[in-house]
PDB file of C-alpha atoms and ligand atoms in Angstrom:
ATOM      1  CA  MET A 613     149.461  85.924  99.711  1.00 84.00           C
ATOM      2  CA  LEU A 614     149.416  89.173 101.614  1.00 93.00           C
ATOM      3  CA  VAL A 615     153.075  90.006 101.119  1.00 96.00           C
ATOM      4  CA  ASN A 616     155.129  90.467  97.969  1.00 97.00           C
ATOM      5  CA  ARG A 617     157.725  87.840  98.867  1.00 96.00           C
ATOM      6  CA  THR A 618     159.854  88.198  95.771  1.00 96.00           C
ATOM      7  CA  PHE A 619     160.271  91.902  96.364  1.00 97.00           C
ATOM      8  CA  TYR A 620     160.987  91.302 100.052  1.00 97.00           C
ATOM      9  CA  LEU A 621     163.669  88.690  99.437  1.00 96.00           C
ATOM     10  CA  ASP A 622     165.317  90.856  96.765  1.00 95.00           C
ATOM     11  CA  ILE A 623     165.535  93.987  98.875  1.00 97.00           C
ATOM     12  CA  GLN A 624     166.537  92.055 102.007  1.00 94.00           C
ATOM     13  CA  LYS A 625     169.605  90.821 100.216  1.00 92.00           C
ATOM     14  CA  GLU A 626     170.463  94.275  98.912  1.00 95.00           C
ATOM     15  CA  PHE A 627     169.802  95.973 102.269  1.00 97.00           C
ATOM     16  CA  ASN A 628     171.912  93.450 104.167  1.00 96.00           C
ATOM     17  CA  GLU A 629     174.832  94.200 101.905  1.00 96.00           C
ATOM     18  CA  LYS A 630     174.352  97.953 102.272  1.00 97.00           C
ATOM     19  CA  GLN A 631     173.513  97.762 105.997  1.00 97.00           C
ATOM     20  CA  VAL A 632     170.176  99.470 105.542  1.00 98.00           C
ATOM     21  CA  VAL A 633     167.385  98.600 108.002  1.00 98.00           C
ATOM     22  CA  LEU A 634     164.012  97.867 106.446  1.00 98.00           C
ATOM     23  CA  VAL A 635     160.978  98.956 108.425  1.00 98.00           C
ATOM     24  CA  ALA A 636     157.901  97.238 106.993  1.00 98.00           C
ATOM     25  CA  VAL A 637     155.054  99.745 107.239  1.00 98.00           C
ATOM     26  CA  SER A 638     151.988  97.698 108.138  1.00 98.00           C
ATOM     27  CA  LYS A 639     149.469 100.447 108.952  1.00 98.00           C
ATOM     28  CA  THR A 640     145.889  99.522 107.957  1.00 97.00           C
ATOM     29  CA  LYS A 641     147.073  95.988 107.061  1.00 97.00           C
ATOM     30  CA  PRO A 642     145.793  92.899 108.893  1.00 97.00           C
ATOM     31  CA  ILE A 643     147.603  90.836 111.515  1.00 97.00           C
ATOM     32  CA  GLU A 644     147.887  87.985 108.985  1.00 98.00           C
ATOM     33  CA  ALA A 645     149.987  90.117 106.643  1.00 98.00           C
ATOM     34  CA  ILE A 646     152.380  90.961 109.457  1.00 98.00           C
ATOM     35  CA  LYS A 647     152.572  87.283 110.451  1.00 98.00           C
ATOM     36  CA  GLU A 648     153.451  86.305 106.925  1.00 97.00           C
ATOM     37  CA  LEU A 649     156.434  88.624 106.900  1.00 98.00           C
ATOM     38  CA  TYR A 650     157.317  87.674 110.476  1.00 98.00           C
ATOM     39  CA  ASP A 651     157.500  84.046 109.391  1.00 97.00           C
ATOM     40  CA  LEU A 652     160.034  85.012 106.751  1.00 96.00           C
ATOM     41  CA  GLY A 653     162.169  86.297 109.620  1.00 97.00           C
ATOM     42  CA  HIS A 654     161.253  89.966 109.578  1.00 98.00           C
ATOM     43  CA  ARG A 655     161.044  91.823 112.895  1.00 98.00           C
ATOM     44  CA  ASP A 656     160.892  95.587 112.227  1.00 98.00           C
ATOM     45  CA  PHE A 657     157.400  96.935 111.616  1.00 98.00           C
ATOM     46  CA  GLY A 658     156.117 100.505 111.428  1.00 98.00           C
ATOM     47  CA  GLU A 659     152.709 101.824 112.464  1.00 98.00           C
ATOM     48  CA  ASN A 660     151.058 105.261 112.348  1.00 98.00           C
ATOM     49  CA  TYR A 661     148.114 105.023 114.739  1.00 98.00           C
ATOM     50  CA  VAL A 662     148.335 104.430 118.474  1.00 98.00           C
ATOM     51  CA  GLN A 663     145.214 102.334 118.913  1.00 98.00           C
ATOM     52  CA  GLU A 664     145.980 100.151 115.909  1.00 98.00           C
ATOM     53  CA  LEU A 665     149.529  99.634 117.132  1.00 98.00           C
ATOM     54  CA  GLU A 666     148.347  98.684 120.628  1.00 98.00           C
ATOM     55  CA  GLU A 667     145.905  96.113 119.255  1.00 98.00           C
ATOM     56  CA  LYS A 668     148.471  94.567 116.937  1.00 98.00           C
ATOM     57  CA  GLN A 669     151.173  94.496 119.587  1.00 98.00           C
ATOM     58  CA  GLN A 670     148.900  92.541 121.913  1.00 98.00           C
ATOM     59  CA  GLN A 671     148.154  89.902 119.295  1.00 98.00           C
ATOM     60  CA  LEU A 672     151.594  89.427 117.801  1.00 98.00           C
ATOM     61  CA  PRO A 673     154.888  87.938 119.061  1.00 98.00           C
ATOM     62  CA  ALA A 674     156.746  89.953 121.677  1.00 98.00           C
ATOM     63  CA  ASP A 675     160.030  90.023 119.745  1.00 98.00           C
ATOM     64  CA  ILE A 676     158.653  92.349 117.055  1.00 98.00           C
ATOM     65  CA  ARG A 677     160.411  95.715 117.042  1.00 98.00           C
ATOM     66  CA  TRP A 678     157.631  98.275 116.693  1.00 98.00           C
ATOM     67  CA  HIS A 679     158.494 101.619 115.108  1.00 98.00           C
ATOM     68  CA  TYR A 680     156.091 104.475 115.601  1.00 98.00           C
ATOM     69  CA  ILE A 681     156.187 106.648 112.465  1.00 98.00           C
ATOM     70  CA  GLY A 682     152.981 108.712 112.566  1.00 97.00           C
ATOM     71  CA  HIS A 683     152.172 112.015 114.202  1.00 96.00           C
ATOM     72  CA  LEU A 684     152.019 111.340 117.934  1.00 98.00           C
ATOM     73  CA  GLN A 685     149.780 113.295 120.284  1.00 97.00           C
ATOM     74  CA  THR A 686     151.214 113.895 123.741  1.00 98.00           C
ATOM     75  CA  ASN A 687     148.131 112.457 125.467  1.00 98.00           C
ATOM     76  CA  LYS A 688     148.671 109.102 123.724  1.00 98.00           C
ATOM     77  CA  VAL A 689     152.364 108.676 124.423  1.00 98.00           C
ATOM     78  CA  ARG A 690     151.796 106.580 127.540  1.00 98.00           C
ATOM     79  CA  TYR A 691     150.077 103.815 125.576  1.00 98.00           C
ATOM     80  CA  ILE A 692     153.155 102.980 123.549  1.00 98.00           C
ATOM     81  CA  THR A 693     156.140 103.807 125.777  1.00 98.00           C
ATOM     82  CA  PRO A 694     155.989 100.457 127.622  1.00 98.00           C
ATOM     83  CA  PHE A 695     156.954  98.527 124.484  1.00 98.00           C
ATOM     84  CA  VAL A 696     157.825 100.747 121.495  1.00 98.00           C
ATOM     85  CA  HIS A 697     161.240 100.105 119.924  1.00 98.00           C
ATOM     86  CA  LEU A 698     161.814 103.442 118.168  1.00 98.00           C
ATOM     87  CA  VAL A 699     159.669 106.569 117.934  1.00 98.00           C
ATOM     88  CA  GLN A 700     160.699 108.026 114.584  1.00 98.00           C
ATOM     89  CA  SER A 701     158.312 110.950 114.438  1.00 98.00           C
ATOM     90  CA  VAL A 702     159.263 113.234 117.334  1.00 98.00           C
ATOM     91  CA  ASP A 703     158.289 116.656 116.017  1.00 96.00           C
ATOM     92  CA  SER A 704     158.343 118.906 119.090  1.00 95.00           C
ATOM     93  CA  ILE A 705     160.215 119.390 122.366  1.00 95.00           C
ATOM     94  CA  LYS A 706     156.927 119.038 124.171  1.00 96.00           C
ATOM     95  CA  LEU A 707     156.497 115.548 122.714  1.00 97.00           C
ATOM     96  CA  LEU A 708     160.097 114.615 123.494  1.00 97.00           C
ATOM     97  CA  LYS A 709     159.601 115.643 127.122  1.00 97.00           C
ATOM     98  CA  GLU A 710     156.393 113.641 127.395  1.00 98.00           C
ATOM     99  CA  ILE A 711     158.098 110.530 125.986  1.00 98.00           C
ATOM    100  CA  ASN A 712     160.863 111.041 128.540  1.00 98.00           C
ATOM    101  CA  LYS A 713     158.325 111.331 131.352  1.00 98.00           C
ATOM    102  CA  GLN A 714     156.323 108.261 130.343  1.00 98.00           C
ATOM    103  CA  ALA A 715     159.443 106.206 129.651  1.00 98.00           C
ATOM    104  CA  GLN A 716     160.587 106.945 133.174  1.00 98.00           C
ATOM    105  CA  LYS A 717     157.295 105.614 134.511  1.00 98.00           C
ATOM    106  CA  SER A 718     157.868 102.377 132.586  1.00 97.00           C
ATOM    107  CA  ASP A 719     161.449 102.302 133.807  1.00 98.00           C
ATOM    108  CA  ARG A 720     162.698 102.393 130.219  1.00 98.00           C
ATOM    109  CA  ILE A 721     164.968 104.421 128.009  1.00 98.00           C
ATOM    110  CA  VAL A 722     163.126 104.930 124.726  1.00 98.00           C
ATOM    111  CA  ASP A 723     165.009 105.383 121.457  1.00 98.00           C
ATOM    112  CA  VAL A 724     163.810 108.273 119.299  1.00 98.00           C
ATOM    113  CA  LEU A 725     164.459 110.025 116.008  1.00 98.00           C
ATOM    114  CA  LEU A 726     163.660 113.672 115.469  1.00 98.00           C
ATOM    115  CA  GLN A 727     161.499 114.294 112.437  1.00 98.00           C
ATOM    116  CA  VAL A 728     162.815 117.048 110.206  1.00 97.00           C
ATOM    117  CA  HIS A 729     160.606 118.906 107.756  1.00 95.00           C
ATOM    118  CA  ILE A 730     162.318 118.749 104.366  1.00 94.00           C
ATOM    119  CA  ALA A 731     159.390 118.559 101.921  1.00 92.00           C
ATOM    120  CA  GLN A 732     157.741 121.401 100.060  1.00 88.00           C
ATOM    121  CA  GLU A 733     154.295 120.599 101.445  1.00 83.00           C
ATOM    122  CA  GLU A 734     153.164 122.751 104.356  1.00 78.00           C
ATOM    123  CA  THR A 735     151.334 119.920 106.050  1.00 69.00           C
ATOM    124  CA  LYS A 736     154.198 117.660 107.011  1.00 65.00           C
ATOM    125  CA  PHE A 737     155.185 117.726 110.653  1.00 86.00           C
ATOM    126  CA  GLY A 738     158.713 118.206 111.892  1.00 94.00           C
ATOM    127  CA  PHE A 739     161.492 120.497 113.030  1.00 96.00           C
ATOM    128  CA  ASP A 740     163.193 122.794 110.566  1.00 93.00           C
ATOM    129  CA  GLU A 741     166.948 123.071 110.215  1.00 92.00           C
ATOM    130  CA  THR A 742     167.259 126.100 112.513  1.00 93.00           C
ATOM    131  CA  GLU A 743     165.292 124.415 115.291  1.00 93.00           C
ATOM    132  CA  ILE A 744     167.477 121.323 115.074  1.00 93.00           C
ATOM    133  CA  LYS A 745     170.612 123.440 115.313  1.00 90.00           C
ATOM    134  CA  GLU A 746     169.260 125.336 118.316  1.00 91.00           C
ATOM    135  CA  LEU A 747     168.302 122.125 120.038  1.00 91.00           C
ATOM    136  CA  PHE A 748     171.709 120.543 119.569  1.00 89.00           C
ATOM    137  CA  GLY A 749     173.447 123.777 120.537  1.00 87.00           C
ATOM    138  CA  GLY A 750     171.548 124.024 123.827  1.00 87.00           C
ATOM    139  CA  THR A 751     171.473 121.968 127.008  1.00 88.00           C
ATOM    140  CA  GLU A 752     167.803 120.975 127.051  1.00 88.00           C
ATOM    141  CA  LEU A 753     168.522 117.493 125.719  1.00 89.00           C
ATOM    142  CA  ASN A 754     170.961 116.637 128.484  1.00 89.00           C
ATOM    143  CA  GLU A 755     168.208 116.657 131.072  1.00 93.00           C
ATOM    144  CA  LEU A 756     166.145 114.000 129.356  1.00 96.00           C
ATOM    145  CA  LYS A 757     167.564 110.786 130.801  1.00 97.00           C
ATOM    146  CA  HIS A 758     164.842 108.443 129.566  1.00 98.00           C
ATOM    147  CA  VAL A 759     165.076 109.135 125.858  1.00 98.00           C
ATOM    148  CA  ARG A 760     168.030 108.243 123.670  1.00 97.00           C
ATOM    149  CA  LEU A 761     168.464 110.332 120.548  1.00 96.00           C
ATOM    150  CA  ARG A 762     169.359 107.910 117.761  1.00 98.00           C
ATOM    151  CA  GLY A 763     169.098 110.119 114.657  1.00 98.00           C
ATOM    152  CA  LEU A 764     166.769 111.869 112.256  1.00 98.00           C
ATOM    153  CA  MET A 765     163.776 111.010 110.080  1.00 98.00           C
ATOM    154  CA  GLY A 766     162.374 112.859 107.103  1.00 97.00           C
ATOM    155  CA  MET A 767     159.886 112.525 104.285  1.00 96.00           C
ATOM    156  CA  GLY A 768     160.483 113.813 100.788  1.00 95.00           C
ATOM    157  CA  SER A 769     157.865 115.780  98.857  1.00 95.00           C
ATOM    158  CA  LEU A 770     155.004 113.851  97.310  1.00 93.00           C
ATOM    159  CA  THR A 771     156.087 114.397  93.738  1.00 94.00           C
ATOM    160  CA  GLU A 772     157.246 112.465  90.705  1.00 94.00           C
ATOM    161  CA  ASP A 773     160.149 114.902  90.459  1.00 96.00           C
ATOM    162  CA  MET A 774     162.983 112.770  91.821  1.00 97.00           C
ATOM    163  CA  ASP A 775     165.520 115.576  91.432  1.00 97.00           C
ATOM    164  CA  GLN A 776     163.494 117.590  93.911  1.00 97.00           C
ATOM    165  CA  VAL A 777     163.266 114.652  96.327  1.00 98.00           C
ATOM    166  CA  ARG A 778     166.988 113.950  95.954  1.00 98.00           C
ATOM    167  CA  LYS A 779     167.798 117.537  96.901  1.00 98.00           C
ATOM    168  CA  GLU A 780     165.618 117.251  99.992  1.00 97.00           C
ATOM    169  CA  PHE A 781     167.379 114.047 101.048  1.00 98.00           C
ATOM    170  CA  GLN A 782     170.743 115.752 100.537  1.00 98.00           C
ATOM    171  CA  VAL A 783     169.646 118.548 102.846  1.00 97.00           C
ATOM    172  CA  LEU A 784     168.606 116.048 105.520  1.00 98.00           C
ATOM    173  CA  LYS A 785     171.868 114.133 105.182  1.00 98.00           C
ATOM    174  CA  GLN A 786     173.794 117.363 105.753  1.00 98.00           C
ATOM    175  CA  ILE A 787     171.768 118.234 108.835  1.00 97.00           C
ATOM    176  CA  PHE A 788     172.352 114.678 110.083  1.00 97.00           C
ATOM    177  CA  ASP A 789     176.102 114.848 109.508  1.00 97.00           C
ATOM    178  CA  SER A 790     176.543 118.150 111.289  1.00 94.00           C
ATOM    179  CA  ALA A 791     174.343 117.045 114.199  1.00 93.00           C
ATOM    180  CA  ARG A 792     176.471 113.944 114.492  1.00 94.00           C
ATOM    181  CA  VAL A 793     179.654 115.987 114.720  1.00 93.00           C
ATOM    182  CA  LYS A 794     178.082 118.303 117.256  1.00 91.00           C
ATOM    183  CA  LEU A 795     176.721 115.521 119.473  1.00 89.00           C
ATOM    184  CA  ASN A 796     179.842 113.411 119.109  1.00 88.00           C
ATOM    185  CA  SER A 797     177.923 110.276 120.048  1.00 89.00           C
ATOM    186  CA  ASN A 798     178.035 106.783 118.553  1.00 92.00           C
ATOM    187  CA  GLU A 799     174.401 106.335 119.468  1.00 96.00           C
ATOM    188  CA  PHE A 800     173.331 109.024 117.021  1.00 96.00           C
ATOM    189  CA  ASN A 801     173.671 106.857 113.927  1.00 98.00           C
ATOM    190  CA  THR A 802     170.273 106.434 112.261  1.00 98.00           C
ATOM    191  CA  LEU A 803     169.055 108.345 109.222  1.00 98.00           C
ATOM    192  CA  SER A 804     165.536 107.213 108.339  1.00 98.00           C
ATOM    193  CA  MET A 805     164.557 108.408 104.896  1.00 98.00           C
ATOM    194  CA  GLY A 806     162.874 106.793 101.911  1.00 98.00           C
ATOM    195  CA  MET A 807     159.549 105.045 101.322  1.00 98.00           C
ATOM    196  CA  SER A 808     158.096 102.972  98.460  1.00 98.00           C
ATOM    197  CA  SER A 809     158.313 105.738  95.877  1.00 97.00           C
ATOM    198  CA  ASP A 810     161.762 107.070  96.714  1.00 98.00           C
ATOM    199  CA  TYR A 811     163.753 104.540  98.759  1.00 98.00           C
ATOM    200  CA  LYS A 812     166.347 103.989  96.038  1.00 98.00           C
ATOM    201  CA  VAL A 813     167.177 107.677  95.836  1.00 98.00           C
ATOM    202  CA  ALA A 814     167.216 107.853  99.643  1.00 98.00           C
ATOM    203  CA  ILE A 815     169.785 105.054  99.924  1.00 98.00           C
ATOM    204  CA  GLU A 816     171.940 106.694  97.257  1.00 98.00           C
ATOM    205  CA  GLU A 817     171.869 109.824  99.400  1.00 98.00           C
ATOM    206  CA  GLY A 818     172.958 108.086 102.582  1.00 98.00           C
ATOM    207  CA  SER A 819     169.846 106.690 104.238  1.00 98.00           C
ATOM    208  CA  ASN A 820     170.405 103.673 106.505  1.00 98.00           C
ATOM    209  CA  MET A 821     166.751 103.042 107.388  1.00 98.00           C
ATOM    210  CA  VAL A 822     163.846 102.940 104.935  1.00 98.00           C
ATOM    211  CA  ARG A 823     160.125 102.668 105.649  1.00 98.00           C
ATOM    212  CA  ILE A 824     158.313 100.666 102.995  1.00 98.00           C
ATOM    213  CA  GLY A 825     154.601  99.878 102.996  1.00 98.00           C
ATOM    214  CA  SER A 826     152.782  99.572  99.692  1.00 97.00           C
ATOM    215  CA  LEU A 827     155.544  97.791  97.773  1.00 98.00           C
ATOM    216  CA  LEU A 828     155.487  95.043 100.401  1.00 98.00           C
ATOM    217  CA  PHE A 829     151.818  94.795 101.348  1.00 97.00           C
ATOM    218  CA  GLY A 830     150.064  96.321  98.333  1.00 96.00           C
ATOM    219  CA  ALA A 831     148.345  99.693  98.060  1.00 94.00           C
ATOM    220  CA  ARG A 832     146.326 100.905 101.037  1.00 91.00           C
ATOM    221  CA  SER A 833     142.645 101.584 100.442  1.00 81.00           C
TER     222      SER A 833
HETATM  223  C1  PLP B1990     152.788 105.331 105.330  1.00 87.16           C
HETATM  224  C2  PLP B1990     154.188 105.774 105.592  1.00 87.16           C
HETATM  225  C3  PLP B1990     155.277 105.151 104.951  1.00 87.16           C
HETATM  226  C4  PLP B1990     155.136 104.044 103.914  1.00 87.16           C
HETATM  227  O1  PLP B1990     154.609 104.546 102.745  1.00 87.16           O
HETATM  228  P1  PLP B1990     154.602 103.664 101.389  1.00 87.16           P
HETATM  229  O2  PLP B1990     154.498 104.678 100.329  1.00 87.16           O
HETATM  230  O3  PLP B1990     153.406 102.773 101.474  1.00 87.16           O
HETATM  231  O4  PLP B1990     155.862 102.900 101.326  1.00 87.16           O
HETATM  232  C5  PLP B1990     156.547 105.574 105.295  1.00 87.16           C
HETATM  233  N1  PLP B1990     156.754 106.555 106.198  1.00 87.16           N
HETATM  234  C6  PLP B1990     155.741 107.187 106.820  1.00 87.16           C
HETATM  235  C7  PLP B1990     156.060 108.257 107.813  1.00 87.16           C
HETATM  236  C8  PLP B1990     154.428 106.822 106.530  1.00 87.16           C
HETATM  237  O5  PLP B1990     153.427 107.477 107.141  1.00 87.16           O
END
């Protein structure tokens, strides 16, 4: 078995009750593992690499909702805009504009989340709080007719210190809430935070979308 079924069935039940969307992070995992979860009824899968996502998308059923969660280079956007369900990792205006441009070419409106930098590590991509506020205060977003802003995504620090991670999630929830008020849009309703190590804390702090890989598919090599 390539999937931890017991864990999956347990969290599915819990997430259904709490209305939390589970994105199964299948990066580096084989097609067969995805199929196994698909056969249990799962449809939301997350990938980090464009080429890997393209290959998997071509081999798997068309009703899978593919979430792109890795750093996305502008020159690769066009490979995924024809089919991607949600780009969660938009970390610059330049990238947002490119998604808009390529989505237009595919005659689509692509759903996106803005990635916000909340962790202590320097290396994580994303907007900071000030940039988010500026963006939502300005008019730049109004011109982008082929992207739909659905919410925010963030990653907590890579640490065992759950108090630290909890604080970071609280910060992101606050940014999310004020953006929601500012935008005054029902479409802006998704807060993607939490992975295998911290999804419980994330849900306690208001997450409604979690991205879980290793607890479902085993550790990545
Ligand atoms: C890999 C990855 C995950 C899943 O991580 P796990 O610890 O395996 O659950 C979640 N979110 C992002 C952005 C990732 O890159």
